[in-house]
Amino acid sequence: MFGDMMGMMNKIKETQQKVEETKERLKTVTIEEKSSDGLLKVTISATREIKNISVADELMEDKEQLEDYLVLTLNKAISKASDIHEAELAAVAKDGMPDIPGLDQLK
């Protein structure tokens, strides 16, 4: 019984380590999102850190349009980054979960 418990505890520790490694790796994964006409480009990490914003000169002439573009494009980029972040961490966590009887019934 204690051997099983120790095995589960070791597996949980390994999973925690893999989750931390995945979080670090996700800092280097970048997503590029463009406005529909390509006038605004946002680069964001999978950890939702904005890395770069590129604005076409013609957008600089209309503050309100630029603000709208920024909101729309940033929200799309953040959504994609969040999806990648959550999927990666969920995959690592699921793979590392010990077999606990009855746990699969909670789905």
PDB file of C-alpha atoms in Angstrom:
ATOM      1  CA  MET A   1       0.000   0.000   0.000  1.00  0.00           C
ATOM      2  CA  PHE A   2       2.738   2.461   0.948  1.00  0.00           C
ATOM      3  CA  GLY A   3       4.674   1.534  -2.175  1.00  0.00           C
ATOM      4  CA  ASP A   4       1.686   2.547  -4.281  1.00  0.00           C
ATOM      5  CA  MET A   5       1.367   5.777  -2.316  1.00  0.00           C
ATOM      6  CA  MET A   6       5.059   6.572  -2.771  1.00  0.00           C
ATOM      7  CA  GLY A   7       4.778   5.788  -6.467  1.00  0.00           C
ATOM      8  CA  MET A   8       1.825   8.144  -6.794  1.00  0.00           C
ATOM      9  CA  MET A   9       3.641  10.878  -4.881  1.00  0.00           C
ATOM     10  CA  ASN A  10       6.704  10.494  -7.125  1.00  0.00           C
ATOM     11  CA  LYS A  11       4.500  10.648 -10.226  1.00  0.00           C
ATOM     12  CA  ILE A  12       2.846  13.821  -8.925  1.00  0.00           C
ATOM     13  CA  LYS A  13       6.267  15.398  -8.296  1.00  0.00           C
ATOM     14  CA  GLU A  14       7.395  14.436 -11.814  1.00  0.00           C
ATOM     15  CA  THR A  15       4.224  15.964 -13.231  1.00  0.00           C
ATOM     16  CA  GLN A  16       4.778  19.191 -11.281  1.00  0.00           C
ATOM     17  CA  GLN A  17       8.297  19.355 -12.720  1.00  0.00           C
ATOM     18  CA  LYS A  18       6.981  18.782 -16.263  1.00  0.00           C
ATOM     19  CA  VAL A  19       4.348  21.482 -15.768  1.00  0.00           C
ATOM     20  CA  GLU A  20       7.038  23.963 -14.695  1.00  0.00           C
ATOM     21  CA  GLU A  21       9.204  23.005 -17.691  1.00  0.00           C
ATOM     22  CA  THR A  22       6.214  23.443 -19.994  1.00  0.00           C
ATOM     23  CA  LYS A  23       5.503  26.885 -18.535  1.00  0.00           C
ATOM     24  CA  GLU A  24       9.085  27.917 -19.237  1.00  0.00           C
ATOM     25  CA  ARG A  25       8.912  26.557 -22.793  1.00  0.00           C
ATOM     26  CA  LEU A  26       5.633  28.389 -23.431  1.00  0.00           C
ATOM     27  CA  LYS A  27       7.436  31.670 -22.770  1.00  0.00           C
ATOM     28  CA  THR A  28       9.347  31.058 -26.009  1.00  0.00           C
ATOM     29  CA  VAL A  29       6.326  30.050 -28.132  1.00  0.00           C
ATOM     30  CA  THR A  30       5.065  33.050 -30.101  1.00  0.00           C
ATOM     31  CA  ILE A  31       1.806  33.677 -31.883  1.00  0.00           C
ATOM     32  CA  GLU A  32       1.458  36.286 -34.593  1.00  0.00           C
ATOM     33  CA  GLU A  33      -1.950  37.839 -35.178  1.00  0.00           C
ATOM     34  CA  LYS A  34      -2.768  40.344 -37.924  1.00  0.00           C
ATOM     35  CA  SER A  35      -5.738  42.568 -38.528  1.00  0.00           C
ATOM     36  CA  SER A  36      -7.903  41.442 -41.440  1.00  0.00           C
ATOM     37  CA  ASP A  37      -6.240  43.942 -43.788  1.00  0.00           C
ATOM     38  CA  GLY A  38      -2.742  43.400 -42.390  1.00  0.00           C
ATOM     39  CA  LEU A  39      -2.291  46.980 -41.177  1.00  0.00           C
ATOM     40  CA  LEU A  40      -1.683  45.894 -37.587  1.00  0.00           C
ATOM     41  CA  LYS A  41       0.417  42.946 -36.451  1.00  0.00           C
ATOM     42  CA  VAL A  42       0.743  41.691 -32.880  1.00  0.00           C
ATOM     43  CA  THR A  43       3.255  39.133 -31.646  1.00  0.00           C
ATOM     44  CA  ILE A  44       2.469  37.544 -28.298  1.00  0.00           C
ATOM     45  CA  SER A  45       3.925  34.641 -26.321  1.00  0.00           C
ATOM     46  CA  ALA A  46       1.859  31.623 -25.300  1.00  0.00           C
ATOM     47  CA  THR A  47       2.113  33.018 -21.767  1.00  0.00           C
ATOM     48  CA  ARG A  48       0.202  36.069 -23.033  1.00  0.00           C
ATOM     49  CA  GLU A  49       3.125  38.473 -22.937  1.00  0.00           C
ATOM     50  CA  ILE A  50       3.059  40.999 -25.776  1.00  0.00           C
ATOM     51  CA  LYS A  51       6.361  40.850 -27.637  1.00  0.00           C
ATOM     52  CA  ASN A  52       5.795  43.255 -30.523  1.00  0.00           C
ATOM     53  CA  ILE A  53       3.187  45.504 -32.140  1.00  0.00           C
ATOM     54  CA  SER A  54       3.647  46.705 -35.703  1.00  0.00           C
ATOM     55  CA  VAL A  55       1.386  49.487 -36.990  1.00  0.00           C
ATOM     56  CA  ALA A  56       1.125  50.607 -40.626  1.00  0.00           C
ATOM     57  CA  ASP A  57       1.660  54.343 -41.137  1.00  0.00           C
ATOM     58  CA  GLU A  58      -1.873  54.865 -42.446  1.00  0.00           C
ATOM     59  CA  LEU A  59      -3.336  53.691 -39.132  1.00  0.00           C
ATOM     60  CA  MET A  60      -1.392  56.394 -37.318  1.00  0.00           C
ATOM     61  CA  GLU A  61      -3.613  59.022 -38.942  1.00  0.00           C
ATOM     62  CA  ASP A  62      -6.825  57.822 -37.257  1.00  0.00           C
ATOM     63  CA  LYS A  63      -6.529  57.366 -33.503  1.00  0.00           C
ATOM     64  CA  GLU A  64      -9.998  55.855 -33.090  1.00  0.00           C
ATOM     65  CA  GLN A  65      -9.431  53.315 -35.864  1.00  0.00           C
ATOM     66  CA  LEU A  66      -6.049  52.380 -34.398  1.00  0.00           C
ATOM     67  CA  GLU A  67      -7.614  51.828 -30.975  1.00  0.00           C
ATOM     68  CA  ASP A  68     -10.299  49.593 -32.510  1.00  0.00           C
ATOM     69  CA  TYR A  69      -7.669  47.597 -34.408  1.00  0.00           C
ATOM     70  CA  LEU A  70      -5.587  47.173 -31.265  1.00  0.00           C
ATOM     71  CA  VAL A  71      -8.518  45.915 -29.192  1.00  0.00           C
ATOM     72  CA  LEU A  72      -9.685  43.436 -31.844  1.00  0.00           C
ATOM     73  CA  THR A  73      -6.255  42.125 -32.791  1.00  0.00           C
ATOM     74  CA  LEU A  74      -4.949  41.900 -29.230  1.00  0.00           C
ATOM     75  CA  ASN A  75      -8.058  40.039 -28.097  1.00  0.00           C
ATOM     76  CA  LYS A  76      -7.671  37.512 -30.933  1.00  0.00           C
ATOM     77  CA  ALA A  77      -3.988  37.043 -30.116  1.00  0.00           C
ATOM     78  CA  ILE A  78      -4.654  36.631 -26.387  1.00  0.00           C
ATOM     79  CA  SER A  79      -7.403  34.117 -27.097  1.00  0.00           C
ATOM     80  CA  LYS A  80      -5.093  32.015 -29.297  1.00  0.00           C
ATOM     81  CA  ALA A  81      -2.279  32.236 -26.734  1.00  0.00           C
ATOM     82  CA  SER A  82      -4.645  31.171 -23.955  1.00  0.00           C
ATOM     83  CA  ASP A  83      -5.876  28.192 -25.977  1.00  0.00           C
ATOM     84  CA  ILE A  84      -2.309  27.012 -26.611  1.00  0.00           C
ATOM     85  CA  HIS A  85      -1.278  27.616 -22.992  1.00  0.00           C
ATOM     86  CA  GLU A  86      -4.232  25.712 -21.551  1.00  0.00           C
ATOM     87  CA  ALA A  87      -3.967  22.825 -24.024  1.00  0.00           C
ATOM     88  CA  GLU A  88      -0.251  22.335 -23.379  1.00  0.00           C
ATOM     89  CA  LEU A  89      -0.598  22.390 -19.590  1.00  0.00           C
ATOM     90  CA  ALA A  90      -3.670  20.142 -19.656  1.00  0.00           C
ATOM     91  CA  ALA A  91      -1.823  17.595 -21.794  1.00  0.00           C
ATOM     92  CA  VAL A  92       1.131  17.506 -19.392  1.00  0.00           C
ATOM     93  CA  ALA A  93      -1.111  17.284 -16.332  1.00  0.00           C
ATOM     94  CA  LYS A  94      -3.313  14.562 -17.817  1.00  0.00           C
ATOM     95  CA  ASP A  95      -0.322  12.510 -18.939  1.00  0.00           C
ATOM     96  CA  GLY A  96       1.234  12.707 -15.493  1.00  0.00           C
ATOM     97  CA  MET A  97      -1.769  11.872 -13.374  1.00  0.00           C
ATOM     98  CA  PRO A  98      -1.449   8.646 -11.400  1.00  0.00           C
ATOM     99  CA  ASP A  99      -4.081   5.940 -11.859  1.00  0.00           C
ATOM    100  CA  ILE A 100      -6.495   6.585  -9.037  1.00  0.00           C
ATOM    101  CA  PRO A 101      -9.399   4.139  -9.026  1.00  0.00           C
ATOM    102  CA  GLY A 102     -12.736   5.809  -9.719  1.00  0.00           C
ATOM    103  CA  LEU A 103     -11.186   9.101 -10.854  1.00  0.00           C
ATOM    104  CA  ASP A 104     -12.214   8.502 -14.464  1.00  0.00           C
ATOM    105  CA  GLN A 105     -15.860   8.479 -13.359  1.00  0.00           C
ATOM    106  CA  LEU A 106     -15.662  12.171 -12.461  1.00  0.00           C
ATOM    107  CA  LYS A 107     -15.559  13.240 -16.111  1.00  0.00           C
TER     108      LYS A 107
END
